[in-house]
mmCIF file with all atom_site columns, C-alpha atoms in Angstrom:
data_model
loop_
_atom_site.group_PDB
_atom_site.id
_atom_site.type_symbol
_atom_site.label_atom_id
_atom_site.label_alt_id
_atom_site.label_comp_id
_atom_site.label_asym_id
_atom_site.label_entity_id
_atom_site.label_seq_id
_atom_site.pdbx_PDB_ins_code
_atom_site.Cartn_x
_atom_site.Cartn_y
_atom_site.Cartn_z
_atom_site.occupancy
_atom_site.B_iso_or_equiv
_atom_site.pdbx_formal_charge
_atom_site.auth_seq_id
_atom_site.auth_comp_id
_atom_site.auth_asym_id
_atom_site.auth_atom_id
_atom_site.pdbx_PDB_model_num
ATOM 1  C CA . ASN D 1 1  ? 78.078 -77.608 11.629 1.00 0.00 ? 1  ASN D CA 1
ATOM 2  C CA . LEU D 1 2  ? 76.524 -75.541 9.174  1.00 0.00 ? 2  LEU D CA 1
ATOM 3  C CA . ASN D 1 3  ? 72.605 -74.499 9.074  1.00 0.00 ? 3  ASN D CA 1
ATOM 4  C CA . TYR D 1 4  ? 71.016 -74.002 6.094  1.00 0.00 ? 4  TYR D CA 1
ATOM 5  C CA . ILE D 1 5  ? 68.060 -72.173 7.412  1.00 0.00 ? 5  ILE D CA 1
ATOM 6  C CA . ILE D 1 6  ? 67.101 -68.680 7.835  1.00 0.00 ? 6  ILE D CA 1
ATOM 7  C CA . LEU D 1 7  ? 64.658 -67.179 9.982  1.00 0.00 ? 7  LEU D CA 1
ATOM 8  C CA . ILE D 1 8  ? 63.646 -63.699 7.660  1.00 0.00 ? 8  ILE D CA 1
ATOM 9  C CA . PRO D 1 9  ? 61.761 -61.012 9.577  1.00 0.00 ? 9  PRO D CA 1
ATOM 10 C CA . ILE D 1 10 ? 59.716 -58.992 6.573  1.00 0.00 ? 10 ILE D CA 1
ATOM 11 C CA . VAL D 1 11 ? 59.418 -55.478 7.082  1.00 0.00 ? 11 VAL D CA 1
ATOM 12 C CA . PRO D 1 12 ? 56.613 -53.771 7.095  1.00 0.00 ? 12 PRO D CA 1
ATOM 13 C CA . LEU D 1 13 ? 54.573 -56.641 7.132  1.00 0.00 ? 13 LEU D CA 1
ATOM 14 C CA . ALA D 1 14 ? 55.928 -58.226 10.593 1.00 0.00 ? 14 ALA D CA 1
ATOM 15 C CA . VAL D 1 15 ? 55.879 -61.479 9.744  1.00 0.00 ? 15 VAL D CA 1
ATOM 16 C CA . PHE D 1 16 ? 58.919 -64.195 9.857  1.00 0.00 ? 16 PHE D CA 1
ATOM 17 C CA . LEU D 1 17 ? 59.039 -66.603 7.384  1.00 0.00 ? 17 LEU D CA 1
ATOM 18 C CA . ILE D 1 18 ? 61.568 -69.702 7.215  1.00 0.00 ? 18 ILE D CA 1
ATOM 19 C CA . LEU D 1 19 ? 63.979 -69.831 4.148  1.00 0.00 ? 19 LEU D CA 1
ATOM 20 C CA . GLY D 1 20 ? 66.237 -72.250 3.395  1.00 0.00 ? 20 GLY D CA 1
ATOM 21 C CA . LEU D 1 21 ? 68.466 -74.424 0.978  1.00 0.00 ? 21 LEU D CA 1
ATOM 22 C CA . PHE D 1 22 ? 68.620 -78.342 1.094  1.00 0.00 ? 22 PHE D CA 1
ATOM 23 C CA . TYR D 1 23 ? 65.553 -79.165 4.081  1.00 0.00 ? 23 TYR D CA 1
ATOM 24 C CA . LYS D 1 24 ? 63.052 -81.914 3.223  1.00 0.00 ? 24 LYS D CA 1
ATOM 25 C CA . LYS D 1 25 ? 60.446 -80.883 6.092  1.00 0.00 ? 25 LYS D CA 1
ATOM 26 C CA . ILE D 1 26 ? 59.931 -78.493 8.804  1.00 0.00 ? 26 ILE D CA 1
ATOM 27 C CA . LYS D 1 27 ? 58.845 -80.955 11.327 1.00 0.00 ? 27 LYS D CA 1
ATOM 28 C CA . PHE D 1 28 ? 58.157 -78.201 13.711 1.00 0.00 ? 28 PHE D CA 1
ATOM 29 C CA . TYR D 1 29 ? 58.633 -74.263 14.145 1.00 0.00 ? 29 TYR D CA 1
ATOM 30 C CA . ARG D 1 30 ? 57.656 -72.918 17.456 1.00 0.00 ? 30 ARG D CA 1
ATOM 31 C CA . ILE D 1 31 ? 58.158 -69.425 18.627 1.00 0.00 ? 31 ILE D CA 1
ATOM 32 C CA . TYR D 1 32 ? 57.948 -68.645 22.876 1.00 0.00 ? 32 TYR D CA 1
ATOM 33 C CA . ASN D 1 33 ? 57.477 -64.917 24.387 1.00 0.00 ? 33 ASN D CA 1
ATOM 34 C CA . ARG D 1 34 ? 59.871 -63.803 27.257 1.00 0.00 ? 34 ARG D CA 1
ATOM 35 C CA . TRP D 1 35 ? 58.003 -65.722 29.900 1.00 0.00 ? 35 TRP D CA 1
ATOM 36 C CA . GLY D 1 36 ? 57.879 -69.210 27.901 1.00 0.00 ? 36 GLY D CA 1
ATOM 37 C CA . GLN D 1 37 ? 54.790 -69.280 26.297 1.00 0.00 ? 37 GLN D CA 1
ATOM 38 C CA . ARG D 1 38 ? 54.450 -70.569 23.374 1.00 0.00 ? 38 ARG D CA 1
ATOM 39 C CA . VAL D 1 39 ? 53.107 -68.140 20.891 1.00 0.00 ? 39 VAL D CA 1
ATOM 40 C CA . TYR D 1 40 ? 53.382 -69.835 17.287 1.00 0.00 ? 40 TYR D CA 1
ATOM 41 C CA . PHE D 1 41 ? 53.427 -73.221 16.274 1.00 0.00 ? 41 PHE D CA 1
ATOM 42 C CA . THR D 1 42 ? 53.711 -74.784 12.947 1.00 0.00 ? 42 THR D CA 1
ATOM 43 C CA . THR D 1 43 ? 54.533 -77.651 10.592 1.00 0.00 ? 43 THR D CA 1
ATOM 44 C CA . ASP D 1 44 ? 54.027 -75.587 7.383  1.00 0.00 ? 44 ASP D CA 1
ATOM 45 C CA . ALA D 1 45 ? 57.408 -73.751 6.075  1.00 0.00 ? 45 ALA D CA 1
ATOM 46 C CA . ASN D 1 46 ? 55.183 -72.020 4.006  1.00 0.00 ? 46 ASN D CA 1
ATOM 47 C CA . ALA D 1 47 ? 52.989 -70.193 6.767  1.00 0.00 ? 47 ALA D CA 1
ATOM 48 C CA . PRO D 1 48 ? 54.965 -67.058 8.600  1.00 0.00 ? 48 PRO D CA 1
ATOM 49 C CA . TRP D 1 49 ? 54.267 -66.060 11.794 1.00 0.00 ? 49 TRP D CA 1
ATOM 50 C CA . ASP D 1 50 ? 52.656 -62.748 11.591 1.00 0.00 ? 50 ASP D CA 1
ATOM 51 C CA . GLY D 1 51 ? 53.475 -61.485 15.131 1.00 0.00 ? 51 GLY D CA 1
ATOM 52 C CA . ARG D 1 52 ? 50.021 -62.415 16.417 1.00 0.00 ? 52 ARG D CA 1
ATOM 53 C CA . PHE D 1 53 ? 48.787 -64.492 19.362 1.00 0.00 ? 53 PHE D CA 1
ATOM 54 C CA . ASN D 1 54 ? 45.144 -65.257 19.839 1.00 0.00 ? 54 ASN D CA 1
ATOM 55 C CA . GLY D 1 55 ? 44.435 -62.605 17.658 1.00 0.00 ? 55 GLY D CA 1
ATOM 56 C CA . MET D 1 56 ? 46.515 -59.693 19.332 1.00 0.00 ? 56 MET D CA 1
ATOM 57 C CA . ASP D 1 57 ? 49.573 -58.052 18.301 1.00 0.00 ? 57 ASP D CA 1
ATOM 58 C CA . GLN D 1 58 ? 52.311 -59.665 20.383 1.00 0.00 ? 58 GLN D CA 1
ATOM 59 C CA . GLU D 1 59 ? 54.389 -57.042 22.678 1.00 0.00 ? 59 GLU D CA 1
ATOM 60 C CA . ILE D 1 60 ? 57.662 -55.233 21.959 1.00 0.00 ? 60 ILE D CA 1
ATOM 61 C CA . GLY D 1 61 ? 60.347 -57.639 23.337 1.00 0.00 ? 61 GLY D CA 1
ATOM 62 C CA . ALA D 1 62 ? 62.593 -60.700 23.023 1.00 0.00 ? 62 ALA D CA 1
ATOM 63 C CA . TYR D 1 63 ? 61.323 -63.772 21.576 1.00 0.00 ? 63 TYR D CA 1
ATOM 64 C CA . MET D 1 64 ? 63.310 -67.589 21.321 1.00 0.00 ? 64 MET D CA 1
ATOM 65 C CA . TYR D 1 65 ? 62.361 -69.375 17.961 1.00 0.00 ? 65 TYR D CA 1
ATOM 66 C CA . MET D 1 66 ? 62.998 -73.145 17.933 1.00 0.00 ? 66 MET D CA 1
ATOM 67 C CA . ILE D 1 67 ? 63.004 -75.281 14.735 1.00 0.00 ? 67 ILE D CA 1
ATOM 68 C CA . ILE D 1 68 ? 63.519 -79.044 14.017 1.00 0.00 ? 68 ILE D CA 1
ATOM 69 C CA . TYR D 1 69 ? 63.893 -79.715 10.318 1.00 0.00 ? 69 TYR D CA 1
ATOM 70 C CA . ARG D 1 70 ? 64.771 -82.495 8.154  1.00 0.00 ? 70 ARG D CA 1
ATOM 71 C CA . PHE D 1 71 ? 68.177 -82.113 6.420  1.00 0.00 ? 71 PHE D CA 1
ATOM 72 C CA . GLY D 1 72 ? 67.981 -83.118 2.937  1.00 0.00 ? 72 GLY D CA 1
ATOM 73 C CA . LEU D 1 73 ? 71.278 -83.863 2.105  1.00 0.00 ? 73 LEU D CA 1
ATOM 74 C CA . ASP D 1 74 ? 71.872 -86.263 4.645  1.00 0.00 ? 74 ASP D CA 1
ATOM 75 C CA . ASP D 1 75 ? 68.435 -86.935 5.910  1.00 0.00 ? 75 ASP D CA 1
ATOM 76 C CA . LYS D 1 76 ? 69.291 -86.069 9.137  1.00 0.00 ? 76 LYS D CA 1
ATOM 77 C CA . ASP D 1 77 ? 66.991 -84.139 11.594 1.00 0.00 ? 77 ASP D CA 1
ATOM 78 C CA . ARG D 1 78 ? 68.158 -81.085 12.557 1.00 0.00 ? 78 ARG D CA 1
ATOM 79 C CA . PHE D 1 79 ? 67.439 -78.338 15.817 1.00 0.00 ? 79 PHE D CA 1
ATOM 80 C CA . LEU D 1 80 ? 68.301 -74.727 15.204 1.00 0.00 ? 80 LEU D CA 1
ATOM 81 C CA . LYS D 1 81 ? 67.120 -72.156 17.995 1.00 0.00 ? 81 LYS D CA 1
ATOM 82 C CA . GLY D 1 82 ? 67.483 -68.367 18.348 1.00 0.00 ? 82 GLY D CA 1
ATOM 83 C CA . ASP D 1 83 ? 66.267 -65.514 19.297 1.00 0.00 ? 83 ASP D CA 1
ATOM 84 C CA . PHE D 1 84 ? 65.075 -62.241 17.830 1.00 0.00 ? 84 PHE D CA 1
ATOM 85 C CA . THR D 1 85 ? 63.344 -59.006 19.366 1.00 0.00 ? 85 THR D CA 1
ATOM 86 C CA . ILE D 1 86 ? 60.214 -57.302 18.337 1.00 0.00 ? 86 ILE D CA 1
ATOM 87 C CA . ILE D 1 87 ? 60.316 -53.349 17.401 1.00 0.00 ? 87 ILE D CA 1
ATOM 88 C CA . ARG D 1 88 ? 57.336 -51.418 16.225 1.00 0.00 ? 88 ARG D CA 1
#
């Protein structure tokens, strides 16, 4: 199973951008903190997360992301999840 979406941290801007090949549309992109609180949601692949929630920088620590996107080669939805750590 090949995934063609990559979550890219852009340093020092501290934003997380979706970059990928062969995807048609992002159905959703969600980020959760370690307590399961959703700190980011978008359906726009060009709207990177800046590491903030309600205007405040998020704490150092582990975060989980989930992305559902429409794959362009077979026109099916794909689910991608993973985790990353914010280090300041």
